[in-house]
N, CA, C and O atoms as a DFTB+ gen file, in Angstrom:
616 C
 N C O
     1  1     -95.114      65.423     -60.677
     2  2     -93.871      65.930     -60.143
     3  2     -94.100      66.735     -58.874
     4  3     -93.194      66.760     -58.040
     5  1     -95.276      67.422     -58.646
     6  2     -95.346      68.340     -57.254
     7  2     -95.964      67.597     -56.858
     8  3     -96.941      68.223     -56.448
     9  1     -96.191      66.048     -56.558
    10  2     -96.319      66.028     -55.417
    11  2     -95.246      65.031     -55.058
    12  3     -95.569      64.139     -54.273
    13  1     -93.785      65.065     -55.610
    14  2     -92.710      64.818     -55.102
    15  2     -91.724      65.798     -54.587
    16  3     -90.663      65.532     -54.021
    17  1     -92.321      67.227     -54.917
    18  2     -91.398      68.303     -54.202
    19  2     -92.028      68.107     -52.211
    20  3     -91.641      68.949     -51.400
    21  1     -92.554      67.446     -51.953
    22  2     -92.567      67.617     -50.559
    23  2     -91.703      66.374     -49.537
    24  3     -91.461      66.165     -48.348
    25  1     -91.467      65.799     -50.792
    26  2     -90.670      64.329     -49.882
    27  2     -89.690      64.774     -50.620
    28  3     -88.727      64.202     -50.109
    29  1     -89.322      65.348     -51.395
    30  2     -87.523      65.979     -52.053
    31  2     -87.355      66.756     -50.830
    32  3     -86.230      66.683     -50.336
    33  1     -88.401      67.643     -50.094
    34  2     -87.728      68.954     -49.590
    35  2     -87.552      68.120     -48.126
    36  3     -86.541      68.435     -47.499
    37  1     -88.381      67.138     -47.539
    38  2     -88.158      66.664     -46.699
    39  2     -86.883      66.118     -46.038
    40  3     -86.427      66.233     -44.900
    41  1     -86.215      65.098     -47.819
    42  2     -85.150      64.684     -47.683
    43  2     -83.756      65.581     -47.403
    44  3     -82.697      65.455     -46.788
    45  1     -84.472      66.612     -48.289
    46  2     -83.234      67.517     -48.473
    47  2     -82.662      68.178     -46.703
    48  3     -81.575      68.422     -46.180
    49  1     -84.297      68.257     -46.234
    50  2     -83.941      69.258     -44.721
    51  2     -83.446      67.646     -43.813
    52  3     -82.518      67.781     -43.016
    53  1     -83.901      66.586     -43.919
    54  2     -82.945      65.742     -43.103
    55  2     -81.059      65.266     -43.622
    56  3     -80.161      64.594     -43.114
    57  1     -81.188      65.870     -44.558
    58  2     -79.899      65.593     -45.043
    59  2     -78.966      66.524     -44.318
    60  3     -78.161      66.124     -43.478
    61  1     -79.123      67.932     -44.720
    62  2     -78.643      69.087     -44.415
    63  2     -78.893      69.523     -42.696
    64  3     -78.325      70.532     -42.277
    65  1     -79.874      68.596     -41.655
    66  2     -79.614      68.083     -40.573
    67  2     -80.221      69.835     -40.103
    68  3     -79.332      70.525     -39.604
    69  1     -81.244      70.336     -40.205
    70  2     -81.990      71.366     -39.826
    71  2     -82.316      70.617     -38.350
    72  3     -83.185      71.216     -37.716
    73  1     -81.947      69.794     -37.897
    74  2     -82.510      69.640     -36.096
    75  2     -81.128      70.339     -35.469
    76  3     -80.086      70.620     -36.063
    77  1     -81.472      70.519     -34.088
    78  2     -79.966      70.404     -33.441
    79  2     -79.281      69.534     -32.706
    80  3     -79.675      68.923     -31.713
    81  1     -78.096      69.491     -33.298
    82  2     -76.971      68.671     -32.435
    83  2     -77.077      69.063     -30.900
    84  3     -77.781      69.816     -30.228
    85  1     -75.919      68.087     -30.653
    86  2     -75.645      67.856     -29.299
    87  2     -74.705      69.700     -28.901
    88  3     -74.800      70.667     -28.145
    89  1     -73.954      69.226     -29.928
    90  2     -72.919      70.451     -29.561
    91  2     -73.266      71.500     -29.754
    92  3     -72.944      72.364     -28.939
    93  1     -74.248      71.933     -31.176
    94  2     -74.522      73.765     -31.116
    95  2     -75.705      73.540     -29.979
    96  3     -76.223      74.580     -29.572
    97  1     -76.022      72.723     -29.615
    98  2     -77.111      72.960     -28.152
    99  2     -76.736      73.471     -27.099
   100  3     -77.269      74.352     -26.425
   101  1     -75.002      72.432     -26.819
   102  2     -74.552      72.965     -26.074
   103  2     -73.811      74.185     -26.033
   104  3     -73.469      74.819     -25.034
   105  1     -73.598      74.445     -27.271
   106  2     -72.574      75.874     -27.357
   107  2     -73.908      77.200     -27.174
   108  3     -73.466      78.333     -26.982
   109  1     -75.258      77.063     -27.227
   110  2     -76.045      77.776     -27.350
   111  2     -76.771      77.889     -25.465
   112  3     -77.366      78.827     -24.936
   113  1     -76.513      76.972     -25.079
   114  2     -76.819      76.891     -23.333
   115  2     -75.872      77.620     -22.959
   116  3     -76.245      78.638     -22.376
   117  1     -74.651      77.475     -23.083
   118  2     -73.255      77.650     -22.543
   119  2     -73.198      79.548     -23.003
   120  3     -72.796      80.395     -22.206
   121  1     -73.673      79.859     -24.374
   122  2     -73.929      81.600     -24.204
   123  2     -75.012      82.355     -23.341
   124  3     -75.130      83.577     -23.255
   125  1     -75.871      81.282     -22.645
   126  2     -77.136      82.290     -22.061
   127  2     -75.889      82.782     -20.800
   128  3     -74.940      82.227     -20.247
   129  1     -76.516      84.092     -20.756
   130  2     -75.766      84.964     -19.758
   131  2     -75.885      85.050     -18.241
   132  3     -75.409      85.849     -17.435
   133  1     -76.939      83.611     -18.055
   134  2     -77.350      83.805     -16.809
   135  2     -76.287      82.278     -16.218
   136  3     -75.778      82.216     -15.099
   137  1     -76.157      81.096     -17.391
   138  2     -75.685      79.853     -17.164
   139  2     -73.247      80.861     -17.538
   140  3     -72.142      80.347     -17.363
   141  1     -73.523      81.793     -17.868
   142  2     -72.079      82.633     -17.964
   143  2     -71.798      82.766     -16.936
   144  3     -70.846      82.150     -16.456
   145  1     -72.374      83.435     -16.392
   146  2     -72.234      84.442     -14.577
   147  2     -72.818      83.446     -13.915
   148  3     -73.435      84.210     -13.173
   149  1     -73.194      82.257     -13.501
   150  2     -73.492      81.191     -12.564
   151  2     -71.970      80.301     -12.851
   152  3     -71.349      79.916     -11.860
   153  1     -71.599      80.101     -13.806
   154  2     -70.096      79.374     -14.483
   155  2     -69.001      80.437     -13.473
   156  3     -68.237      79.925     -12.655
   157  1     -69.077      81.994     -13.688
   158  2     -68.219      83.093     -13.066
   159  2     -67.912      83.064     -11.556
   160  3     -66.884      83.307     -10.924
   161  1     -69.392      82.611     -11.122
   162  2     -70.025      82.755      -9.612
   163  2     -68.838      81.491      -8.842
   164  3     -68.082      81.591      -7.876
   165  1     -69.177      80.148      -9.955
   166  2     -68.741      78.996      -9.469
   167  2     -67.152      78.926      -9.573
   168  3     -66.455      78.546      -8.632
   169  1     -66.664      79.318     -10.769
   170  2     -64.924      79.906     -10.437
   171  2     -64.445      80.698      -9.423
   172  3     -63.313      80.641      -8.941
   173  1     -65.531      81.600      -9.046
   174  2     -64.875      82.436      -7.950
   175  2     -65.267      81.730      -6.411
   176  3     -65.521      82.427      -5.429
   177  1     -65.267      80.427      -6.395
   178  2     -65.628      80.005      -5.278
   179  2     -67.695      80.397      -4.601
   180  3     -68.247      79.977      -3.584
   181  1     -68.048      80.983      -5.309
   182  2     -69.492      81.686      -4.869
   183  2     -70.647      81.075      -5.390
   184  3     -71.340      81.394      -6.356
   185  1     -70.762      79.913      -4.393
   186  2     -71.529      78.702      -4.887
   187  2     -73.152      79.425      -4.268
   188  3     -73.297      80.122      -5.273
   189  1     -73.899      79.627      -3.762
   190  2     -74.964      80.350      -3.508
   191  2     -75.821      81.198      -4.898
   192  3     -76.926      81.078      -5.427
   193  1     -74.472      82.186      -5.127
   194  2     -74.521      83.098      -6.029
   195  2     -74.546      82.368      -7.926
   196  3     -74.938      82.931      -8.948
   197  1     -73.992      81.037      -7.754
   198  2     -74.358      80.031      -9.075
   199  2     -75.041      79.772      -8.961
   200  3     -75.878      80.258      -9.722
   201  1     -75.564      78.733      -7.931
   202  2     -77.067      78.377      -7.799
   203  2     -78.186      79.554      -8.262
   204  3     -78.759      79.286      -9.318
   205  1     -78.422      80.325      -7.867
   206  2     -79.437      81.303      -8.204
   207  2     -79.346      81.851      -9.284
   208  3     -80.389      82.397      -9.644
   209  1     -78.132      81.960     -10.255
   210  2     -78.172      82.098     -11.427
   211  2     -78.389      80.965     -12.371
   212  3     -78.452      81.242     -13.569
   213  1     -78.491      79.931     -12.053
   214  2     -78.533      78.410     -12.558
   215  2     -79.693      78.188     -12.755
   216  3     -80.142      77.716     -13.800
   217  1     -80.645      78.653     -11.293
   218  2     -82.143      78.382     -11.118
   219  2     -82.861      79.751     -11.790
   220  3     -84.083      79.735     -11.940
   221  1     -82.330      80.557     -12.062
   222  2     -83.163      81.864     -13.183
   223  2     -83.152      80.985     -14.191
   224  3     -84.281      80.704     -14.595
   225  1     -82.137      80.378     -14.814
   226  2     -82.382      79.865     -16.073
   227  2     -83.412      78.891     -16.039
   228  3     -84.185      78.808     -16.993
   229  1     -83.517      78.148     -15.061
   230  2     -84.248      76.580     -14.916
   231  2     -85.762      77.789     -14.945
   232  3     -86.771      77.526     -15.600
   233  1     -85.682      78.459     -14.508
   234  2     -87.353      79.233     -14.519
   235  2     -87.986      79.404     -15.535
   236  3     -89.163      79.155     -15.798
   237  1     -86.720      80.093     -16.457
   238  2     -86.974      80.303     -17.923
   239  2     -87.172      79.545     -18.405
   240  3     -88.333      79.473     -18.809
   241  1     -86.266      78.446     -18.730
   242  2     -86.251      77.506     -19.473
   243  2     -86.251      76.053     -18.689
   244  3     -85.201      75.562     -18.275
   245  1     -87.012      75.674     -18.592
   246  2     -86.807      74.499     -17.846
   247  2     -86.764      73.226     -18.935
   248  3     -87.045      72.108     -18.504
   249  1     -86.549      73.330     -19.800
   250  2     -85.877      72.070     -20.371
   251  2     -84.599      72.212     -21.039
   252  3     -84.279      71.514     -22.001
   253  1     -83.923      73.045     -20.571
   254  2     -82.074      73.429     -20.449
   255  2     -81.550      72.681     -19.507
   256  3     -81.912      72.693     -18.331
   257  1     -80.637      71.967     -19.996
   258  2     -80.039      70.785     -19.580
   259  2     -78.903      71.508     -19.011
   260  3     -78.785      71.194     -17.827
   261  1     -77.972      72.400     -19.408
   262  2     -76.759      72.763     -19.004
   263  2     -76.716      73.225     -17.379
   264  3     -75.966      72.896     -16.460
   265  1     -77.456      73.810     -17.427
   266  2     -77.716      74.537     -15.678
   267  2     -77.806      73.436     -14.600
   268  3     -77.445      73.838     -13.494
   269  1     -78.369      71.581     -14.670
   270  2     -78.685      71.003     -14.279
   271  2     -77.248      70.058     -13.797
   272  3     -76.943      69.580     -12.704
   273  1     -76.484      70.035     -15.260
   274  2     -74.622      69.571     -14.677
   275  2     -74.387      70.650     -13.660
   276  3     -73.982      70.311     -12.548
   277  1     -74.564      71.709     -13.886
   278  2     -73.529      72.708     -13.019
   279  2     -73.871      72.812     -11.567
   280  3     -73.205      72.920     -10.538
   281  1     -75.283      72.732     -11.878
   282  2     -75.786      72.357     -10.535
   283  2     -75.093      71.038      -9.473
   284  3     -74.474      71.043      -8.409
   285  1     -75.503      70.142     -10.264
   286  2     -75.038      68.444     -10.039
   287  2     -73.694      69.209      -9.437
   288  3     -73.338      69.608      -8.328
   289  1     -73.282      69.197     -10.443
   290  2     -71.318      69.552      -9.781
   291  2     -71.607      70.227      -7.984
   292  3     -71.512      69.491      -7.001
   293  1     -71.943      71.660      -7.900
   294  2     -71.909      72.043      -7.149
   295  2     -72.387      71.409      -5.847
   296  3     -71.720      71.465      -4.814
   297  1     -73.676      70.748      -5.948
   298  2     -74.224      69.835      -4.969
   299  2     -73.131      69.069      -4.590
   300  3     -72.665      69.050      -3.451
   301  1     -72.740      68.467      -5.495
   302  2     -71.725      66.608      -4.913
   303  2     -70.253      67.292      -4.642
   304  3     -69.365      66.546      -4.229
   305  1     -69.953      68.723      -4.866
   306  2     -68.613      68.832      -4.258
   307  2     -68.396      70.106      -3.813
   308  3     -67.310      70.681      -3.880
   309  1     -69.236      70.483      -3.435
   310  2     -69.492      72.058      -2.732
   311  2     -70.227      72.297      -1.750
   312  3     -69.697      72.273      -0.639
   313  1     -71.464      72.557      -1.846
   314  2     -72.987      72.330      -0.824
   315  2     -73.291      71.092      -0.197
   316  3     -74.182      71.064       0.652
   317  1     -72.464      69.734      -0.603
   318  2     -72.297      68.591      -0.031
   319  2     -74.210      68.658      -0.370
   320  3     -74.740      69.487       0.370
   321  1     -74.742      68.277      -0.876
   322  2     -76.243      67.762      -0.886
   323  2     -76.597      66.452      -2.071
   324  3     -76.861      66.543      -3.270
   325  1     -76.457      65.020      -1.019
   326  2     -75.440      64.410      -2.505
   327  2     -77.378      63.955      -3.360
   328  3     -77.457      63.667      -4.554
   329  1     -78.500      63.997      -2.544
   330  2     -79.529      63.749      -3.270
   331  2     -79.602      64.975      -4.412
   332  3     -79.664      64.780      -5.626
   333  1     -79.584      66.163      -3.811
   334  2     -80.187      67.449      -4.814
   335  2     -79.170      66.631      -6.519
   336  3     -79.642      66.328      -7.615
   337  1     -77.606      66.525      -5.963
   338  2     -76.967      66.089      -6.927
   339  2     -77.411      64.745      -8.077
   340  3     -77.006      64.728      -9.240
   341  1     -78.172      63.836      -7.567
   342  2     -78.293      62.815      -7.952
   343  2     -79.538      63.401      -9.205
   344  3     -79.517      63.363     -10.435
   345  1     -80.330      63.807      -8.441
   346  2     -81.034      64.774      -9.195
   347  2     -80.689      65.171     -10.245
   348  3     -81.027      64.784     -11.363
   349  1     -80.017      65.942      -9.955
   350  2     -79.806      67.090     -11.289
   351  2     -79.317      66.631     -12.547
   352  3     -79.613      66.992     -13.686
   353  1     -78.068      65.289     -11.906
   354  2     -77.731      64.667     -12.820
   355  2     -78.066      63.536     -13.521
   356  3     -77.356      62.903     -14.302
   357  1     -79.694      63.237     -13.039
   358  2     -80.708      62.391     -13.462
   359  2     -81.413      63.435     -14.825
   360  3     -81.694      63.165     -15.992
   361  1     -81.499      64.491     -14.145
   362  2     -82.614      65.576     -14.928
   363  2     -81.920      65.737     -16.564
   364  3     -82.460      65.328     -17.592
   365  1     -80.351      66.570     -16.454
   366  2     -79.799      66.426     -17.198
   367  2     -79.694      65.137     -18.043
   368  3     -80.390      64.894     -19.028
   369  1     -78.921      64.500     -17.628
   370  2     -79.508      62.698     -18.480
   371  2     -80.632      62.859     -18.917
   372  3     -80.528      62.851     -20.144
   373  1     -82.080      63.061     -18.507
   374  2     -83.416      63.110     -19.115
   375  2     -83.293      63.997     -20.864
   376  3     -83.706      63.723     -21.991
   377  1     -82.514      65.106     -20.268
   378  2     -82.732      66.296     -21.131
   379  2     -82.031      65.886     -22.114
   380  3     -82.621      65.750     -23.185
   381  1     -80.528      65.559     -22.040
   382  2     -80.019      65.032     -23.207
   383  2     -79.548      63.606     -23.127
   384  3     -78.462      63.306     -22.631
   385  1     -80.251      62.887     -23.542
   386  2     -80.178      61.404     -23.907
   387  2     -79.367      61.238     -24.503
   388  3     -79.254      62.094     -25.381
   389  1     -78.461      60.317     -24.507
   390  2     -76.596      60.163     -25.653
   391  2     -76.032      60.962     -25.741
   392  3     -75.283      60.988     -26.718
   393  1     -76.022      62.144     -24.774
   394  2     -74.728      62.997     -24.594
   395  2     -73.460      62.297     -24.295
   396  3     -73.265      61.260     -23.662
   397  1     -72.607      63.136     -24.920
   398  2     -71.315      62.724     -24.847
   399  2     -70.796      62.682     -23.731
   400  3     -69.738      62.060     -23.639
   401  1     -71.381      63.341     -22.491
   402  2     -71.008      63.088     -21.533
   403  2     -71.715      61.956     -20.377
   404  3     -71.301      61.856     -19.222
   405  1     -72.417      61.458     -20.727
   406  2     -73.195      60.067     -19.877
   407  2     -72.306      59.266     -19.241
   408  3     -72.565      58.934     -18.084
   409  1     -71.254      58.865     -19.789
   410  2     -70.482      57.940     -18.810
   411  2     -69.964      58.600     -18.235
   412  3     -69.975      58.083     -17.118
   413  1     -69.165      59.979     -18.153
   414  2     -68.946      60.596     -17.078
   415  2     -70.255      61.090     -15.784
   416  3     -70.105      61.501     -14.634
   417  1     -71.140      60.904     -16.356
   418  2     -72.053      61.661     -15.307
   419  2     -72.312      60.260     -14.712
   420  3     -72.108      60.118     -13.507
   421  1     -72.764      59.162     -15.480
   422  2     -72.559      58.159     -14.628
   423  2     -71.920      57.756     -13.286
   424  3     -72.369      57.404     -12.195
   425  1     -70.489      57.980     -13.888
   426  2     -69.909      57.451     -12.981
   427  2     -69.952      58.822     -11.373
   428  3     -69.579      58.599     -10.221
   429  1     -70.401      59.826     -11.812
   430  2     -70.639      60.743     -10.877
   431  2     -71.187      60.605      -9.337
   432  3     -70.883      60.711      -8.149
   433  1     -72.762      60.127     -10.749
   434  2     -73.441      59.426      -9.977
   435  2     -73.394      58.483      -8.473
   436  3     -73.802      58.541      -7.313
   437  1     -72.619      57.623      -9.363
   438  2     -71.836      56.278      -8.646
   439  2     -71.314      56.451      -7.559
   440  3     -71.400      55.570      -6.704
   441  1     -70.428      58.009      -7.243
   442  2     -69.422      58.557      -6.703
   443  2     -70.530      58.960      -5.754
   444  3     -70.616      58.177      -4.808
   445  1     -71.324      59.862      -5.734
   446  2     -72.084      60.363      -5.234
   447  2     -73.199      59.604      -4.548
   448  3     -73.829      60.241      -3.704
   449  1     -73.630      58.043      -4.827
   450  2     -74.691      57.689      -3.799
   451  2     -73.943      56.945      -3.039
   452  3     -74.365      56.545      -1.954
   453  1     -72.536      56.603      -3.560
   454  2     -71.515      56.047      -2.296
   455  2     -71.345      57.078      -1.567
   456  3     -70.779      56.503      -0.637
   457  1     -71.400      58.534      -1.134
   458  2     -71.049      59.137      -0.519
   459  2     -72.406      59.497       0.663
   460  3     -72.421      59.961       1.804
   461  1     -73.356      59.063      -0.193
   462  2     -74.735      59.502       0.538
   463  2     -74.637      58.130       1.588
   464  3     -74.790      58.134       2.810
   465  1     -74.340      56.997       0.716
   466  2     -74.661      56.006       1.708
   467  2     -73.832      55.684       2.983
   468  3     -74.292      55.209       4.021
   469  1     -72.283      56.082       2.694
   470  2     -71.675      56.192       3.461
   471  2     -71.887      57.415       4.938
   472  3     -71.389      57.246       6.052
   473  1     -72.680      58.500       4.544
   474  2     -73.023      59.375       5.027
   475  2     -74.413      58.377       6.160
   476  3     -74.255      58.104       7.350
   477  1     -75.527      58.067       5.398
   478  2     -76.263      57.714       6.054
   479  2     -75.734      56.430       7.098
   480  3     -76.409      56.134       8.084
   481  1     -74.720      55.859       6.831
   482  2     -74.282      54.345       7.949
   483  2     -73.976      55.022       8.882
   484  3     -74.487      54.864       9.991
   485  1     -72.836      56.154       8.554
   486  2     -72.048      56.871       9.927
   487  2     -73.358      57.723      10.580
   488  3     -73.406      58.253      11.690
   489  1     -74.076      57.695       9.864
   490  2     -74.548      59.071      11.363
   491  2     -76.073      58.222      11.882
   492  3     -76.842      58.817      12.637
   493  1     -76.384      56.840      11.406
   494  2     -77.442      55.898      11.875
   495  2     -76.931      55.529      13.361
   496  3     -75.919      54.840      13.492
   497  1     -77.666      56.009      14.499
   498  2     -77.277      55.088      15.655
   499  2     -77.233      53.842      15.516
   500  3     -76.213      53.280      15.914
   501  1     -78.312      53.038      14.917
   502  2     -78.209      51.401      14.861
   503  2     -76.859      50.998      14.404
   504  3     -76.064      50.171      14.850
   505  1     -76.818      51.801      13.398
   506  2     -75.075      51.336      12.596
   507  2     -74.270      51.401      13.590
   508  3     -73.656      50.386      13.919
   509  1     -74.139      52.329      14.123
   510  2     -73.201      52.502      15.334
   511  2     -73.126      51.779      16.656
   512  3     -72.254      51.772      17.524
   513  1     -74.533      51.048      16.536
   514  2     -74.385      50.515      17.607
   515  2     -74.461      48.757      17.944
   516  3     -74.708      48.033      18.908
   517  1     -73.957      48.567      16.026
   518  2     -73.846      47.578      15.745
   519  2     -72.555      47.274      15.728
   520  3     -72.005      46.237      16.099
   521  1     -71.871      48.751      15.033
   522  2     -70.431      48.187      14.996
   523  2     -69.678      48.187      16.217
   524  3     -68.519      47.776      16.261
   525  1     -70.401      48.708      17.372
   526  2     -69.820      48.929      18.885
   527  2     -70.010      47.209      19.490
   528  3     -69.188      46.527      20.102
   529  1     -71.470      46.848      19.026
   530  2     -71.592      45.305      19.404
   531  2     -70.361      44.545      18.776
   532  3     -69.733      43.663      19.362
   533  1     -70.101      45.008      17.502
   534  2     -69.360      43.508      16.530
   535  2     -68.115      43.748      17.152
   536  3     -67.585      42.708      17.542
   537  1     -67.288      45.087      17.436
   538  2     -65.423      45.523      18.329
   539  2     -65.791      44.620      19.605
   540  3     -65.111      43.648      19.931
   541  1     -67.002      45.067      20.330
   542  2     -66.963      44.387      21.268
   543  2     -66.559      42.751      21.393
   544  3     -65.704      42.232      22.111
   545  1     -67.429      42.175      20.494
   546  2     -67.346      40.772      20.411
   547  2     -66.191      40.170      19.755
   548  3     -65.970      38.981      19.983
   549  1     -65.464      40.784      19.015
   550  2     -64.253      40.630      18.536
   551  2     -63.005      40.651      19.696
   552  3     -62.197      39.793      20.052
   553  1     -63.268      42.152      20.133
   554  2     -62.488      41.956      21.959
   555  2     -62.726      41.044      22.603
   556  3     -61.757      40.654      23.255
   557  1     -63.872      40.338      22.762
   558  2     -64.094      39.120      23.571
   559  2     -63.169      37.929      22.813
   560  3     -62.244      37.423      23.449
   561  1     -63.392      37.590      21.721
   562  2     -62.849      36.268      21.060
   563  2     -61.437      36.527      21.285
   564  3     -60.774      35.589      21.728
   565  1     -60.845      37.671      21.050
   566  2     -59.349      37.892      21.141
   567  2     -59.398      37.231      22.576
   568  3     -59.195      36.032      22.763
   569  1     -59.581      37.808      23.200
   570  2     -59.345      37.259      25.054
   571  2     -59.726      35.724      25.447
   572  3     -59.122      35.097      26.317
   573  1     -61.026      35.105      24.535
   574  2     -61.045      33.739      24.675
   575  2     -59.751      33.093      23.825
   576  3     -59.018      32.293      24.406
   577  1     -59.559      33.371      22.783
   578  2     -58.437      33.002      22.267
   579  2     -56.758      32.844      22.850
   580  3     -55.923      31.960      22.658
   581  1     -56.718      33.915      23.504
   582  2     -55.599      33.636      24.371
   583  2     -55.561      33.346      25.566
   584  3     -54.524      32.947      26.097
   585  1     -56.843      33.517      26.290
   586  2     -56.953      32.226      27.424
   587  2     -56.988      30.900      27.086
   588  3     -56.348      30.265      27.924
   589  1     -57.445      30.202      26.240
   590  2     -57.287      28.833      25.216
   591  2     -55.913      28.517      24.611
   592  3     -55.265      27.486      24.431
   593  1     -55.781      29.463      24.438
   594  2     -53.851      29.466      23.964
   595  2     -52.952      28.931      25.143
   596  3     -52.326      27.872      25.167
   597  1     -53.034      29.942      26.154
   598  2     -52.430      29.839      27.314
   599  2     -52.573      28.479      28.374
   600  3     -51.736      28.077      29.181
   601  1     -53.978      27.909      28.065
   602  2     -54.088      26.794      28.797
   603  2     -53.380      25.491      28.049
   604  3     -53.081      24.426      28.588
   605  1     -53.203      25.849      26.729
   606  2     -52.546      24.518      26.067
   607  2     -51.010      24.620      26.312
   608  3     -50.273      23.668      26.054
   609  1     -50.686      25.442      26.664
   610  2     -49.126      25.794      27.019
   611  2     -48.681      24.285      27.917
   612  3     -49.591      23.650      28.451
   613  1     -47.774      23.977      27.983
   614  2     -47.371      22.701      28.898
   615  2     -46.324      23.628      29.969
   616  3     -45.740      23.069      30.897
């Protein structure tokens, strides 16, 4: 019989679910007082002042996932830094795998390397000086086009 009390007690602690969830993880990130007042910083518009409370925590704890959304957020719609963002919200994903929030961060994502890429076309001279070639050549065809027009006229 004792040496079935260690696979009883085993069963018993996976039953009764002694790991942690998703949610008291997150309700337990969400009380550190440094990821509170970086949340405070970021309501009051005082994105600098989140960041540095975001990154105390990441010092401490660097496998705290929560600091890494808030971050993400702030990057892709505040500090405009859409890589740091892609980041963070890669890191997070790392940290919690099947969070309930993945398809939203996904699609964040999504949002965010369209914005990088769009960023990088507009400010590439080549881009620019491709799309100056292609108006150009388009202005030309318009003008062959209605000189060709005009000559079929009777």
């Amino acid at each position: 019989m004792q040496k079935y009390i260690p696979l009883m007690l085993a069963a018993v602690l996976a039953l009764t679910g002694c790991g942690k969830d998703a949610k008291s993880l997150e309700a337990r990130e969400e009380s550190d007082p440094n990821i509170a007042a970086g949340q405070a910083y970021m309501e009051e518009g005082k994105y600098d002042e989140a960041i540095a409370e975001f990154k105390k925590v990441l010092d401490t704890e660097p496998l705290m996932a929560r600091p890494h959304l808030d971050l993400a957020t702030i990057y892709q719609n505040n500090k405009i830094n859409y890589i740091y963002a892609i980041y963070h919200y890669d890191r997070y994903l790392e940290l919690r795998p099947g969070s309930e929030k993945t398809e939203f961060i996904e699609e964040q994502k999504l949002k965010v390397a369209r914005a990088l890429a769009n960023t990088l076309i507009n400010n590439s001279k080549e881009v620019k000086k491709v799309v100056q070639e292609r108006n150009s050549l388009i202005q030309q065809n318009k003008a062959n086009d209605l000189r060709t027009s005009k000559k079929r006229i009777p």
